[in-house]
PDB file of C-alpha atoms in Angstrom:
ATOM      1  CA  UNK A 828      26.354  13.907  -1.469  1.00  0.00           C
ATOM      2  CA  UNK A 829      26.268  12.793   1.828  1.00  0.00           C
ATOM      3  CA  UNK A 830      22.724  11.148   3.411  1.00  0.00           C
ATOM      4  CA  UNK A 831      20.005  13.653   4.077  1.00  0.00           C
ATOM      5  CA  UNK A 832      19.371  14.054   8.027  1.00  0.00           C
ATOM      6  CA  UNK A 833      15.766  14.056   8.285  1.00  0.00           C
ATOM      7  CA  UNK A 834      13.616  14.733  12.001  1.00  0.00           C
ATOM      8  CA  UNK A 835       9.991  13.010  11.634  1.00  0.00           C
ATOM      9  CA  UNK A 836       7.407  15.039  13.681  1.00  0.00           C
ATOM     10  CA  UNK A 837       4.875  12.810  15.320  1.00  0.00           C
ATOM     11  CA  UNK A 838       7.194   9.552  15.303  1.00  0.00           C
ATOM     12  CA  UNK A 839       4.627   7.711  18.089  1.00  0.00           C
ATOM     13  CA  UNK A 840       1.741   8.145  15.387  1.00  0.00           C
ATOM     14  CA  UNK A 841       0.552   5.691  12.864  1.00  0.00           C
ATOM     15  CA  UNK A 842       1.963   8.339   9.806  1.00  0.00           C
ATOM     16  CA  UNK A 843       5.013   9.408  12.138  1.00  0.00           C
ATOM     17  CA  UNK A 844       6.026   4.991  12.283  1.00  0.00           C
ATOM     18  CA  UNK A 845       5.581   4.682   8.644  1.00  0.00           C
ATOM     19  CA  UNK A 846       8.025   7.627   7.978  1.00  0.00           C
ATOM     20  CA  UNK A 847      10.514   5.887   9.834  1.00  0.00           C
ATOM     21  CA  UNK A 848      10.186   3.128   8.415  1.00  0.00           C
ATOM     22  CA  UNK A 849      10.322   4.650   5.401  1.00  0.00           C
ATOM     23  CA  UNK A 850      13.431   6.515   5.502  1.00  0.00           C
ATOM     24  CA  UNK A 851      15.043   3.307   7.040  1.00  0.00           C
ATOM     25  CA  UNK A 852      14.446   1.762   3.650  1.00  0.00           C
ATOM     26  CA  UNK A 853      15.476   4.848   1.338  1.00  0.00           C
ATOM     27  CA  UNK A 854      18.999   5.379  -0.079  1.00  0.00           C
ATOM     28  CA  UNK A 855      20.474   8.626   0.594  1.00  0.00           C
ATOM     29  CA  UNK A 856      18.370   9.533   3.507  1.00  0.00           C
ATOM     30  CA  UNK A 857      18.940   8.745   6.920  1.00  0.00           C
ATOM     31  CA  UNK A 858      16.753   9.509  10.560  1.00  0.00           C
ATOM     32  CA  UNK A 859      18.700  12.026  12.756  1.00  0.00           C
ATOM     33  CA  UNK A 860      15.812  13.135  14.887  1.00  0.00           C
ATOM     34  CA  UNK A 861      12.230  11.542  15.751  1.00  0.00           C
ATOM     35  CA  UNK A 862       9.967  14.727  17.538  1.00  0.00           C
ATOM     36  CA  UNK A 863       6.601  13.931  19.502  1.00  0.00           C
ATOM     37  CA  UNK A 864       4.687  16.206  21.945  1.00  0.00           C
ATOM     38  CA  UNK A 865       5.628  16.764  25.905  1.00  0.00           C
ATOM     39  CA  UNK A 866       3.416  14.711  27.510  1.00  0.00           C
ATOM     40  CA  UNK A 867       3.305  11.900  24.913  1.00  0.00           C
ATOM     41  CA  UNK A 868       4.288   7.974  26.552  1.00  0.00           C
ATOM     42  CA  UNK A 869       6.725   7.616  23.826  1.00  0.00           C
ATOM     43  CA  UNK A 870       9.255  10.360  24.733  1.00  0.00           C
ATOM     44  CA  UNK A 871      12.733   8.487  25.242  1.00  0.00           C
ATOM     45  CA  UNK A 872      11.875   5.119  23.474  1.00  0.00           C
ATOM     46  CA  UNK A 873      13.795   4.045  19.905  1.00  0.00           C
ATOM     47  CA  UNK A 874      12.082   5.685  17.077  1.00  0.00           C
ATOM     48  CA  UNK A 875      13.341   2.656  14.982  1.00  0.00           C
ATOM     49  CA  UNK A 876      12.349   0.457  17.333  1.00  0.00           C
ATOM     50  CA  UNK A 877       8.832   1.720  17.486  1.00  0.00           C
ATOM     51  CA  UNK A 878       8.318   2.051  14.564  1.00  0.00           C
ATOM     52  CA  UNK A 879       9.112  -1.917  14.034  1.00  0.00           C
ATOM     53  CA  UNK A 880      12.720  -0.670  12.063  1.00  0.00           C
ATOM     54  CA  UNK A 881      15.224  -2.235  14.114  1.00  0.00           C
ATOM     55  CA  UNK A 882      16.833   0.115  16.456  1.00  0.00           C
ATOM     56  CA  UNK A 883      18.064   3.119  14.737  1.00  0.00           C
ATOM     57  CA  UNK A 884      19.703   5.281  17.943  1.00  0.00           C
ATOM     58  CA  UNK A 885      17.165   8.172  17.594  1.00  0.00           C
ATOM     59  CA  UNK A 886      15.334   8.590  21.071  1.00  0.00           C
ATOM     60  CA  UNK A 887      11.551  10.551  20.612  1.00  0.00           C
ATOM     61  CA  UNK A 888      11.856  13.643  22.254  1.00  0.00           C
ATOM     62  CA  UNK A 889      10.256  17.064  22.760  1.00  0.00           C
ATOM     63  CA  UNK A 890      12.794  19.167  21.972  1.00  0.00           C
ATOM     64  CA  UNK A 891      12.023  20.308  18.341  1.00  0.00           C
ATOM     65  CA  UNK A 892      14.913  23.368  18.693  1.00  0.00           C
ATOM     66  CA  UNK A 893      17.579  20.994  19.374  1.00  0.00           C
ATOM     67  CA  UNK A 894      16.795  17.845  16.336  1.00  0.00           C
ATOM     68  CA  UNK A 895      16.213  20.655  13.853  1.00  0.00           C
ATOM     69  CA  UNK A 896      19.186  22.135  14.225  1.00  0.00           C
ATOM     70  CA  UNK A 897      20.815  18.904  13.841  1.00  0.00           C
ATOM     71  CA  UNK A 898      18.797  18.125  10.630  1.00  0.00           C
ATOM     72  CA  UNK A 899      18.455  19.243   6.860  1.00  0.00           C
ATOM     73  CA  UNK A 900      15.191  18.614   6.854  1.00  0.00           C
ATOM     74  CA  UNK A 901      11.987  18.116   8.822  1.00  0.00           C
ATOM     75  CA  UNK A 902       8.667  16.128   7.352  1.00  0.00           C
ATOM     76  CA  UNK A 903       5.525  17.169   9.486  1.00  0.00           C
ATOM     77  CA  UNK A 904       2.322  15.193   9.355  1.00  0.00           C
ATOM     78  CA  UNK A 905       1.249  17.107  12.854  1.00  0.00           C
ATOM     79  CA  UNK A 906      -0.990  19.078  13.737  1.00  0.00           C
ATOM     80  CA  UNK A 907      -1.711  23.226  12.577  1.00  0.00           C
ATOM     81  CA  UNK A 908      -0.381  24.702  15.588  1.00  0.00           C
ATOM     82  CA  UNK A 909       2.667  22.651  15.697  1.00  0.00           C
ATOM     83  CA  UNK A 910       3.480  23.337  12.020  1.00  0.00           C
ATOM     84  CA  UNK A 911       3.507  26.886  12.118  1.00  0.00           C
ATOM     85  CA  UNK A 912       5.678  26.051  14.887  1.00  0.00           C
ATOM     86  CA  UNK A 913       7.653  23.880  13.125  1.00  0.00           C
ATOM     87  CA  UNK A 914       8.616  26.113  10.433  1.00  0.00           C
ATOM     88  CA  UNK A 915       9.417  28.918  12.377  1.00  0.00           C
ATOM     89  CA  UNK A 916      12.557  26.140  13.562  1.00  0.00           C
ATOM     90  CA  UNK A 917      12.863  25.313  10.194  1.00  0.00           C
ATOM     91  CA  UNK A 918      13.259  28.877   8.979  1.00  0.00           C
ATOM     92  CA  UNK A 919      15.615  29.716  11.239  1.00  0.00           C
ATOM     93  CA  UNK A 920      17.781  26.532  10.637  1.00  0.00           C
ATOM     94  CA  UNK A 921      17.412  26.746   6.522  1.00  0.00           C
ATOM     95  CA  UNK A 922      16.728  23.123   6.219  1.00  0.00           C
ATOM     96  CA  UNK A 923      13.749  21.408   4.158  1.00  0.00           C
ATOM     97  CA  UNK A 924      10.465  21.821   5.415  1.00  0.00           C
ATOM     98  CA  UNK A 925       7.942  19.384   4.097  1.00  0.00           C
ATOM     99  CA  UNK A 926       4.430  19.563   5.626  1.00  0.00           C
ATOM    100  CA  UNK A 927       1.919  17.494   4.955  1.00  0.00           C
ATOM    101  CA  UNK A 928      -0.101  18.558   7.838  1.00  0.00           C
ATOM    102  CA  UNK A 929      -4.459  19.457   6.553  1.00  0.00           C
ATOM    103  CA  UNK A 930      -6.589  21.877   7.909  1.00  0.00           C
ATOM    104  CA  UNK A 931      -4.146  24.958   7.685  1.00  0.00           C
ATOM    105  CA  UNK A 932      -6.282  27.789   7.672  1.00  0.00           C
ATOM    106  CA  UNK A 933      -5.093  31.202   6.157  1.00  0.00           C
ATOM    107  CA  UNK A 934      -3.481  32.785   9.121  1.00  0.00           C
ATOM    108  CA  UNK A 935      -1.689  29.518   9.412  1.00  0.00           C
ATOM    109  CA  UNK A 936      -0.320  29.806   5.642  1.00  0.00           C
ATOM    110  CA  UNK A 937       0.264  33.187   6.008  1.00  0.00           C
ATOM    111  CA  UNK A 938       3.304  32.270   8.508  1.00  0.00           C
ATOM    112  CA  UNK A 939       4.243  29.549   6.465  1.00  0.00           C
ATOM    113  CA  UNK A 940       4.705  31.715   3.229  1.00  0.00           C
ATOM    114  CA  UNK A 941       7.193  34.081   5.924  1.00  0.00           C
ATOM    115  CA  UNK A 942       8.977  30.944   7.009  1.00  0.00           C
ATOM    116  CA  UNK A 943       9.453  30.361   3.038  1.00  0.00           C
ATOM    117  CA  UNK A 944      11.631  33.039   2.703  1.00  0.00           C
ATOM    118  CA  UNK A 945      14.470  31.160   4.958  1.00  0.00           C
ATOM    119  CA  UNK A 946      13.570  27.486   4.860  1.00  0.00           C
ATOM    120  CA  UNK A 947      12.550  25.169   1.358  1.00  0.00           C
ATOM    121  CA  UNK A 948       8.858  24.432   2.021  1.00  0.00           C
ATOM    122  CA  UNK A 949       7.473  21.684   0.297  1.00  0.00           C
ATOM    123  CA  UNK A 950       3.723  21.759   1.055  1.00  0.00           C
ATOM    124  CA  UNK A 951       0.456  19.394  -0.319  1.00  0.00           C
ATOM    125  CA  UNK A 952      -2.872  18.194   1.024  1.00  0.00           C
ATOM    126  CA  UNK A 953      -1.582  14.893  -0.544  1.00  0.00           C
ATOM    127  CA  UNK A 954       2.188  13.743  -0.805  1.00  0.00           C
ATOM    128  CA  UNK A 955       1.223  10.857  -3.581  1.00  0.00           C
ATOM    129  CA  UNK A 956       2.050  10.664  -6.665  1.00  0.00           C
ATOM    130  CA  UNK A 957      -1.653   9.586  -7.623  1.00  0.00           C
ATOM    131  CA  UNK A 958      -3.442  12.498  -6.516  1.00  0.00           C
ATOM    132  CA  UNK A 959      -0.812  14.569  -8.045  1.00  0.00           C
ATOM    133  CA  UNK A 960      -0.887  13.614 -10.990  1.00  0.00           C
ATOM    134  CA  UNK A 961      -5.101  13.591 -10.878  1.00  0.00           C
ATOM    135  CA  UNK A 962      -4.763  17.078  -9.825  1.00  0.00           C
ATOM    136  CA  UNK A 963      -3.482  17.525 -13.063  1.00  0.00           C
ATOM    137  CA  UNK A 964      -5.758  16.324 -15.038  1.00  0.00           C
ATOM    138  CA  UNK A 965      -8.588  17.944 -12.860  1.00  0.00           C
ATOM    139  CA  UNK A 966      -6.885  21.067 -14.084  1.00  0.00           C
ATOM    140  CA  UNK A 967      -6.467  20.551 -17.754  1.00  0.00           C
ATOM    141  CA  UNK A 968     -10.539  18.950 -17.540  1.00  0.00           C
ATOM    142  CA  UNK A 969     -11.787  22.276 -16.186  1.00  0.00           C
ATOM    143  CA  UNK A 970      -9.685  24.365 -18.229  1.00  0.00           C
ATOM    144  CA  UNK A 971     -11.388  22.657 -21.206  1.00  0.00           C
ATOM    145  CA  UNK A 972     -14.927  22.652 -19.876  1.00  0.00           C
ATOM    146  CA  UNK A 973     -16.900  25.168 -19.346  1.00  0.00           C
ATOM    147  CA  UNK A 974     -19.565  25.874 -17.419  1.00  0.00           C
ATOM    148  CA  UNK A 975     -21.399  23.724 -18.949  1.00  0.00           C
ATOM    149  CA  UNK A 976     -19.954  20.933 -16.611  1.00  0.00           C
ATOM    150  CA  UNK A 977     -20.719  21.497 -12.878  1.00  0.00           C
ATOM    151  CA  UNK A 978     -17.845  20.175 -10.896  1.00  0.00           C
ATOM    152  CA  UNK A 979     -18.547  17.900  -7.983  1.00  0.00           C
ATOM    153  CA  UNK A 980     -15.948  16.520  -5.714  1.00  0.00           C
ATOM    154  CA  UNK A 981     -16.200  13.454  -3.232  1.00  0.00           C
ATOM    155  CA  UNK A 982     -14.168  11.848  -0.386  1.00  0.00           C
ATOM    156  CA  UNK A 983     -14.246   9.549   1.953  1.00  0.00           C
ATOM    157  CA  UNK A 984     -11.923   8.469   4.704  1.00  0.00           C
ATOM    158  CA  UNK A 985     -12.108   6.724   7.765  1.00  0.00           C
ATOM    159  CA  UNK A 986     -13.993   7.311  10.874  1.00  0.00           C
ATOM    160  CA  UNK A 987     -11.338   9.098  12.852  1.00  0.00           C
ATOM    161  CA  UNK A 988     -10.388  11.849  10.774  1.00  0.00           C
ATOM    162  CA  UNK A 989     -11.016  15.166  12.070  1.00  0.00           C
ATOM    163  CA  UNK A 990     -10.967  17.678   9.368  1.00  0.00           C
ATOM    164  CA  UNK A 991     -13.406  17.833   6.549  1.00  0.00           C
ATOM    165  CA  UNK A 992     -13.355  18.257   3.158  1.00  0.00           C
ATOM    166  CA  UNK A 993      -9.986  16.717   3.501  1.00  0.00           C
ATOM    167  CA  UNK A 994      -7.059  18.318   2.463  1.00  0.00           C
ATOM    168  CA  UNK A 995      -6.492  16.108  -0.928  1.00  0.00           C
ATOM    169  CA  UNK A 996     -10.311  17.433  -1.911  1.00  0.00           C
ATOM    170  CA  UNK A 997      -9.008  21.006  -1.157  1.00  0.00           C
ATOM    171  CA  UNK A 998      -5.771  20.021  -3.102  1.00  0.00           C
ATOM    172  CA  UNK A 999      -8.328  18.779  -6.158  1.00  0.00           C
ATOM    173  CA  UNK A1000     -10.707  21.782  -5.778  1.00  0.00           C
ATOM    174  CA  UNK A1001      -7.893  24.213  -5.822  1.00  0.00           C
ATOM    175  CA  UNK A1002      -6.457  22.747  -9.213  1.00  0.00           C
ATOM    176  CA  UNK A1003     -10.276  23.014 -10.856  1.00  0.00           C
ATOM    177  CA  UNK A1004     -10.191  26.482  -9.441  1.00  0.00           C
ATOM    178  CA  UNK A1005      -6.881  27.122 -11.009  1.00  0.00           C
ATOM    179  CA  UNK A1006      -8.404  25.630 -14.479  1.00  0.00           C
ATOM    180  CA  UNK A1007     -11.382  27.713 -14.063  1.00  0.00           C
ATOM    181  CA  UNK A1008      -9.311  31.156 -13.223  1.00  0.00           C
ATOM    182  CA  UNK A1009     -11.853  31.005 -10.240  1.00  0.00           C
ATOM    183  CA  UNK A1010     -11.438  31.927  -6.562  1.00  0.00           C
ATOM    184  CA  UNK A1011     -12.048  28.727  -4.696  1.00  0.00           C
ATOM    185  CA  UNK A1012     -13.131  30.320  -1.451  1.00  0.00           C
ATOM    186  CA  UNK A1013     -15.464  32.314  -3.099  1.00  0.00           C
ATOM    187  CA  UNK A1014     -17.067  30.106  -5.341  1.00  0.00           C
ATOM    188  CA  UNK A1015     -17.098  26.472  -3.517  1.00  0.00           C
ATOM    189  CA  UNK A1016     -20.220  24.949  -1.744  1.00  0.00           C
ATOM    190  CA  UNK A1017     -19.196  23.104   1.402  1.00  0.00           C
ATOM    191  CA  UNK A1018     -22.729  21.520   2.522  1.00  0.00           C
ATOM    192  CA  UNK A1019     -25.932  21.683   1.325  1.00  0.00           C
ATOM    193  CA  UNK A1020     -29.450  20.966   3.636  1.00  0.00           C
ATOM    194  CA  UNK A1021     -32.848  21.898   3.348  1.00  0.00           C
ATOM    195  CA  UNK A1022     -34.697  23.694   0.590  1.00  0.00           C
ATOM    196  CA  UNK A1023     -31.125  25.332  -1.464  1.00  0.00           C
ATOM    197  CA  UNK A1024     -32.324  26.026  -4.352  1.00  0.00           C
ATOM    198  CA  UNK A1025     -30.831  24.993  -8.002  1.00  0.00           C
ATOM    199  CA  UNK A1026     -27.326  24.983  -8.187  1.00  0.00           C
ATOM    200  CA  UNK A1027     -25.242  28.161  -9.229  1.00  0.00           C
ATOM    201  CA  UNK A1028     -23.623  27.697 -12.339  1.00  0.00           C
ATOM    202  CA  UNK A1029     -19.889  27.550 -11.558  1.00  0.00           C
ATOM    203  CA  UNK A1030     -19.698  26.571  -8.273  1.00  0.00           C
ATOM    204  CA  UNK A1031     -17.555  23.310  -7.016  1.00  0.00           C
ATOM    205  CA  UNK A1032     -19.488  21.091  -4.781  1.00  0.00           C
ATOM    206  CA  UNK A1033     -17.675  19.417  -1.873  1.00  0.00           C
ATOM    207  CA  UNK A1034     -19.356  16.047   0.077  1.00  0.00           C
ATOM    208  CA  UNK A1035     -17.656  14.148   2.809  1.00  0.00           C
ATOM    209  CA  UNK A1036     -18.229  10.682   3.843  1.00  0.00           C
ATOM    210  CA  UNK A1037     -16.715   9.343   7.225  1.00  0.00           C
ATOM    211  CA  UNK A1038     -16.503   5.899   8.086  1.00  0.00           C
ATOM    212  CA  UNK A1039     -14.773   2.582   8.767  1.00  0.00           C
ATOM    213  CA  UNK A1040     -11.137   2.265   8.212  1.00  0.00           C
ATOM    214  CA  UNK A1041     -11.136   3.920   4.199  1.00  0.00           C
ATOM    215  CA  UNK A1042      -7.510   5.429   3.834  1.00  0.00           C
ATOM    216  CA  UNK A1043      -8.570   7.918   1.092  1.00  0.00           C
ATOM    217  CA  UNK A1044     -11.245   7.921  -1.819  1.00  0.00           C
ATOM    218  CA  UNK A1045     -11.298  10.725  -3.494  1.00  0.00           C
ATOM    219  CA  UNK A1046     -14.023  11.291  -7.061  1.00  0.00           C
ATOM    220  CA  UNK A1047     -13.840  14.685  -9.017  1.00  0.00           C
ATOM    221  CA  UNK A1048     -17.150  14.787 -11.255  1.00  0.00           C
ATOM    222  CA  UNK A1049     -18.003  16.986 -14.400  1.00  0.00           C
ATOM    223  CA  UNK A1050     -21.540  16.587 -14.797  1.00  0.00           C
ATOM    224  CA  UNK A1051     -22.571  18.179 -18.223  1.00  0.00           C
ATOM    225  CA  UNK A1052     -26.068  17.981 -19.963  1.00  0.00           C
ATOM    226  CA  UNK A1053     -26.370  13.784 -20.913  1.00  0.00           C
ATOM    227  CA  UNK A1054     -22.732  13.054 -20.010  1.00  0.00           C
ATOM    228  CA  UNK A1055     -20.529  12.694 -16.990  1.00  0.00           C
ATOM    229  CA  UNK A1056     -16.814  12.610 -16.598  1.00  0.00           C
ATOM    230  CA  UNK A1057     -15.391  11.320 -13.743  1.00  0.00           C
ATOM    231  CA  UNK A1058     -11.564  10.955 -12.416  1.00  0.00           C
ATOM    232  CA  UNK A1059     -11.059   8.942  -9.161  1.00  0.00           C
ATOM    233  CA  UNK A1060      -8.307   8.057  -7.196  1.00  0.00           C
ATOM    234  CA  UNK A1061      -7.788   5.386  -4.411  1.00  0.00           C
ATOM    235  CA  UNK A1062      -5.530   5.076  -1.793  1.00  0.00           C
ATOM    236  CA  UNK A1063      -4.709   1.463  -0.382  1.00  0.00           C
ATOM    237  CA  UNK A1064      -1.807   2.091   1.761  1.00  0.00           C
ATOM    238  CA  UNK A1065      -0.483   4.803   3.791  1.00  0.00           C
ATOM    239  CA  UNK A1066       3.093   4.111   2.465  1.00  0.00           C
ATOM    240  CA  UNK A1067       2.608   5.973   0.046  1.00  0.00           C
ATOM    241  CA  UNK A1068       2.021   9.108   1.558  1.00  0.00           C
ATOM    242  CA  UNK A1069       5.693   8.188   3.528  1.00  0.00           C
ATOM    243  CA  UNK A1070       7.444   7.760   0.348  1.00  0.00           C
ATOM    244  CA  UNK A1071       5.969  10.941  -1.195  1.00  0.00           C
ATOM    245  CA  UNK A1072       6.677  13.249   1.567  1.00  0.00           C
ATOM    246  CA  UNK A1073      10.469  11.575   1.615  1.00  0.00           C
ATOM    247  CA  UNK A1074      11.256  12.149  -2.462  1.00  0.00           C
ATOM    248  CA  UNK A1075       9.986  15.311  -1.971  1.00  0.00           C
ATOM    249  CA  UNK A1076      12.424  16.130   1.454  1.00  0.00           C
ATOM    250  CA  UNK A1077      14.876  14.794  -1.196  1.00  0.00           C
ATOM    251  CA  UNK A1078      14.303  16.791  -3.880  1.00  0.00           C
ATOM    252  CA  UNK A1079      14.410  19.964  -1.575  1.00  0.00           C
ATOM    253  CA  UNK A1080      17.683  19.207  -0.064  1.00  0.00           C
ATOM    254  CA  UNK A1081      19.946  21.914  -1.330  1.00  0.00           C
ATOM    255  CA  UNK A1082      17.387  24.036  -3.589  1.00  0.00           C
ATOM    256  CA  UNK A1083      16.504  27.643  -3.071  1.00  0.00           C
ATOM    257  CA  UNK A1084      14.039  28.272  -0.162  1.00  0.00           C
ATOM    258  CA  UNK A1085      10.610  29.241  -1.051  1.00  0.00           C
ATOM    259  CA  UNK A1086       7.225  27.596  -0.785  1.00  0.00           C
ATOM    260  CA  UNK A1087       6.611  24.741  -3.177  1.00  0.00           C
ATOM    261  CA  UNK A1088       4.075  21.901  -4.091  1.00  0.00           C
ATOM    262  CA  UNK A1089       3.940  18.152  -4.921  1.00  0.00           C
ATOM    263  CA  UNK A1090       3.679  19.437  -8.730  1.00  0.00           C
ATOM    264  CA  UNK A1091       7.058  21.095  -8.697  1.00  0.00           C
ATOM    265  CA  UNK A1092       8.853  17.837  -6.629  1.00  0.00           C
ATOM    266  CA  UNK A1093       7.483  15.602  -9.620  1.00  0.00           C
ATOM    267  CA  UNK A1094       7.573  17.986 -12.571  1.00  0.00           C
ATOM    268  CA  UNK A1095       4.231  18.462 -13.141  1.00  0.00           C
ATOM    269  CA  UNK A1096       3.425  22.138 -13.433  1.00  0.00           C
ATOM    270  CA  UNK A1097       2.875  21.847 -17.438  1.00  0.00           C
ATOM    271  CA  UNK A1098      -0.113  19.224 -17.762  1.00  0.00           C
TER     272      UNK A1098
END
């Protein structure tokens, strides 16, 4: 098979740099388009180049239409509006989609499950294999426990992040919803102040810490009556969110459209 032709969205950023710098070091994948926003001081400058690669040939532009349509697949670390946008492209192209863009909210995924039907989504709040893999475990954990065990979930990341609770704690509540057979959304608490009373048996806590330069900490506790368990995960390097989202463009190329997860791109749907 020939080398997968992959656009990065974002190139200029610190995750959009990494990607290409990632892709220039995978076999079988190659950079055919680098996309940032109209008024960003990058447009016409090497991607490669920028992104401290060596130059590669691929000048950032604006014109999303035009390097999707050259492409097989897209990996989007953007922004909400411009991945909806995004996958409307990619739908209409039938190339890979993989988004690891956070803070979707349900209108948002609502358009992406429609762009599903055309292009191969591959979506997470977290493209490592890590967090994946905790999610897992998170799952099997809460599927043993009952309620016994309140479930608590911390993060932390650094000072500039906008969106809160990230979306690898979403990612981990989601998968001790799943355990549960619980609605997340109906049963999670998202801040607590003031007089709250005691806790509601059942519920899954969410606290966010902000500060310094902390790539991702993430903590999921089951606190039961004289015992704790705890599962953790820490990221040390952005890389691997890069190499992540690019097995997982990979593993798309050629399958089925639909809307998928890290879980399916690694195999773990059965733990």
């Amino acid at each position: 098979m020939s080398e997968m032709r992959l656009v990065v969205a974002g190139a200029a950023g610190r995750m959009g740099r990494m990607l290409v710098q990632a892709i220039h070091e995978t076999p079988g994948a190659i950079l055919s388009g680098a996309l940032e926003h109209g008024g960003s001081l990058a447009l016409g400058q090497d991607a490669g180049l920028l992104a401290g690669a060596g130059q590669m040939n691929v000048p950032i532009t604006a014109d999303a239409l035009q390097a999707i349509a050259q492409a097989d697949g897209l990996i989007d670390f953007s922004s909400p509006a411009a991945t909806v946008q995004y996958a409307g492209l990619c739908a209409q192209a039938r190339i890979v989609h993989v988004i690891g863009t956070t803070g979707l909210a349900a209108d948002d995924l609502e358009k992406i499950d429609a762009a599903a039907r055309h292009a191969t989504i591959v979506r997470s709040g977290n493209m490592s294999l890590g967090v994946n893999l905790l999610a897992g475990l998170v799952k099997k954990v809460a599927q043993t426990l009952g309620e016994d065990f309140d479930i608590e979930i911390v993060e932390m990341h650094h000072r500039m992040k906008v969106d809160a609770p990230s979306g690898t704690a979403l990612l981990l509540g989601e998968a001790a919803a799943k355990g549960r057979a619980i609605d997340l959304a109906a049963r999670s608490v998202r801040a607590r102040d003031g007089h709250t009373g005691a806790r509601i048996p059942g519920d899954i806590g969410f606290a966010t810490l902000r500060g310094g330069t902390v790539v991702g900490d993430h903590q999921v506790i089951f606190a039961g009556a004289g015992e704790r368990i705890e599962l953790a995960h820490r990221a040390e390097d952005r890389a691997i969110f890069a190499r992540g989202a690019i097995k997982a463009a990979l593993w798309g190329h050629g399958r089925k459209p639909g809307h998928y997860n890290m879980a399916d791109v690694l195999g773990l749907k059965d733990i």
